[in-house]
């Protein structure tokens, strides 16, 4: 099932054929918040694409030119709300080409127009500068900084390493003015 298209991308549900491409960027996640999704082999990647294919909050980001999976988006609705928490993860091999911006803009249009969303927010680790810049390019404003908010990894001594996390958000009316 296809959700939407952008100039260079098709955003659709995951398919089992996406497993090798998914493994390519989840074998070594670039940011700590995706460490719990780390994949150790192609079998795990196949199971993960199957799982994601049934999850309505997951979106496969594929190149129009050849259908290759280059990243994923997610949008979690808050219970009984018109608010979504969103995020993105892209294969670093496709970095610096504007694909994340293009896909996220398409997702925001989709959520605001098709899902009648009022507010979109996301959490970004303080050291994840590319995602912070993307949030700002999307017109999101920083709403807060949570000190020692969450831990996705451990220190060398086995203790939890807590990270500062920023929250960014945008309202539908702000998006429409942009």
PDB file of N, CA and C in Angstrom, residues 34 37 122 127 132 136 145:
ATOM      1  N   UNK A  34      17.961   4.286  18.155  1.00  0.00           N
ATOM      2  CA  UNK A  34      17.605   3.133  17.332  1.00  0.00           C
ATOM      3  C   UNK A  34      18.389   1.879  17.712  1.00  0.00           C
ATOM      4  N   UNK A  37      16.625  -1.389  18.010  1.00  0.00           N
ATOM      5  CA  UNK A  37      16.168  -1.990  16.758  1.00  0.00           C
ATOM      6  C   UNK A  37      17.326  -2.576  15.945  1.00  0.00           C
ATOM      7  N   UNK A 122       8.309  15.739  17.903  1.00  0.00           N
ATOM      8  CA  UNK A 122       9.319  14.683  17.889  1.00  0.00           C
ATOM      9  C   UNK A 122      10.347  14.945  18.977  1.00  0.00           C
ATOM     10  N   UNK A 127      22.727  15.372  20.963  1.00  0.00           N
ATOM     11  CA  UNK A 127      23.900  15.269  20.091  1.00  0.00           C
ATOM     12  C   UNK A 127      23.544  14.884  18.651  1.00  0.00           C
ATOM     13  N   UNK A 132      18.130  17.682  14.495  1.00  0.00           N
ATOM     14  CA  UNK A 132      17.753  19.003  14.999  1.00  0.00           C
ATOM     15  C   UNK A 132      17.641  20.003  13.845  1.00  0.00           C
ATOM     16  N   UNK A 136      14.245  22.080  12.375  1.00  0.00           N
ATOM     17  CA  UNK A 136      14.212  23.530  12.139  1.00  0.00           C
ATOM     18  C   UNK A 136      13.860  23.848  10.692  1.00  0.00           C
ATOM     19  N   UNK A 145      13.903  20.949  26.642  1.00  0.00           N
ATOM     20  CA  UNK A 145      15.092  20.132  26.749  1.00  0.00           C
ATOM     21  C   UNK A 145      14.947  19.326  28.032  1.00  0.00           C
TER      22      UNK A 145
END
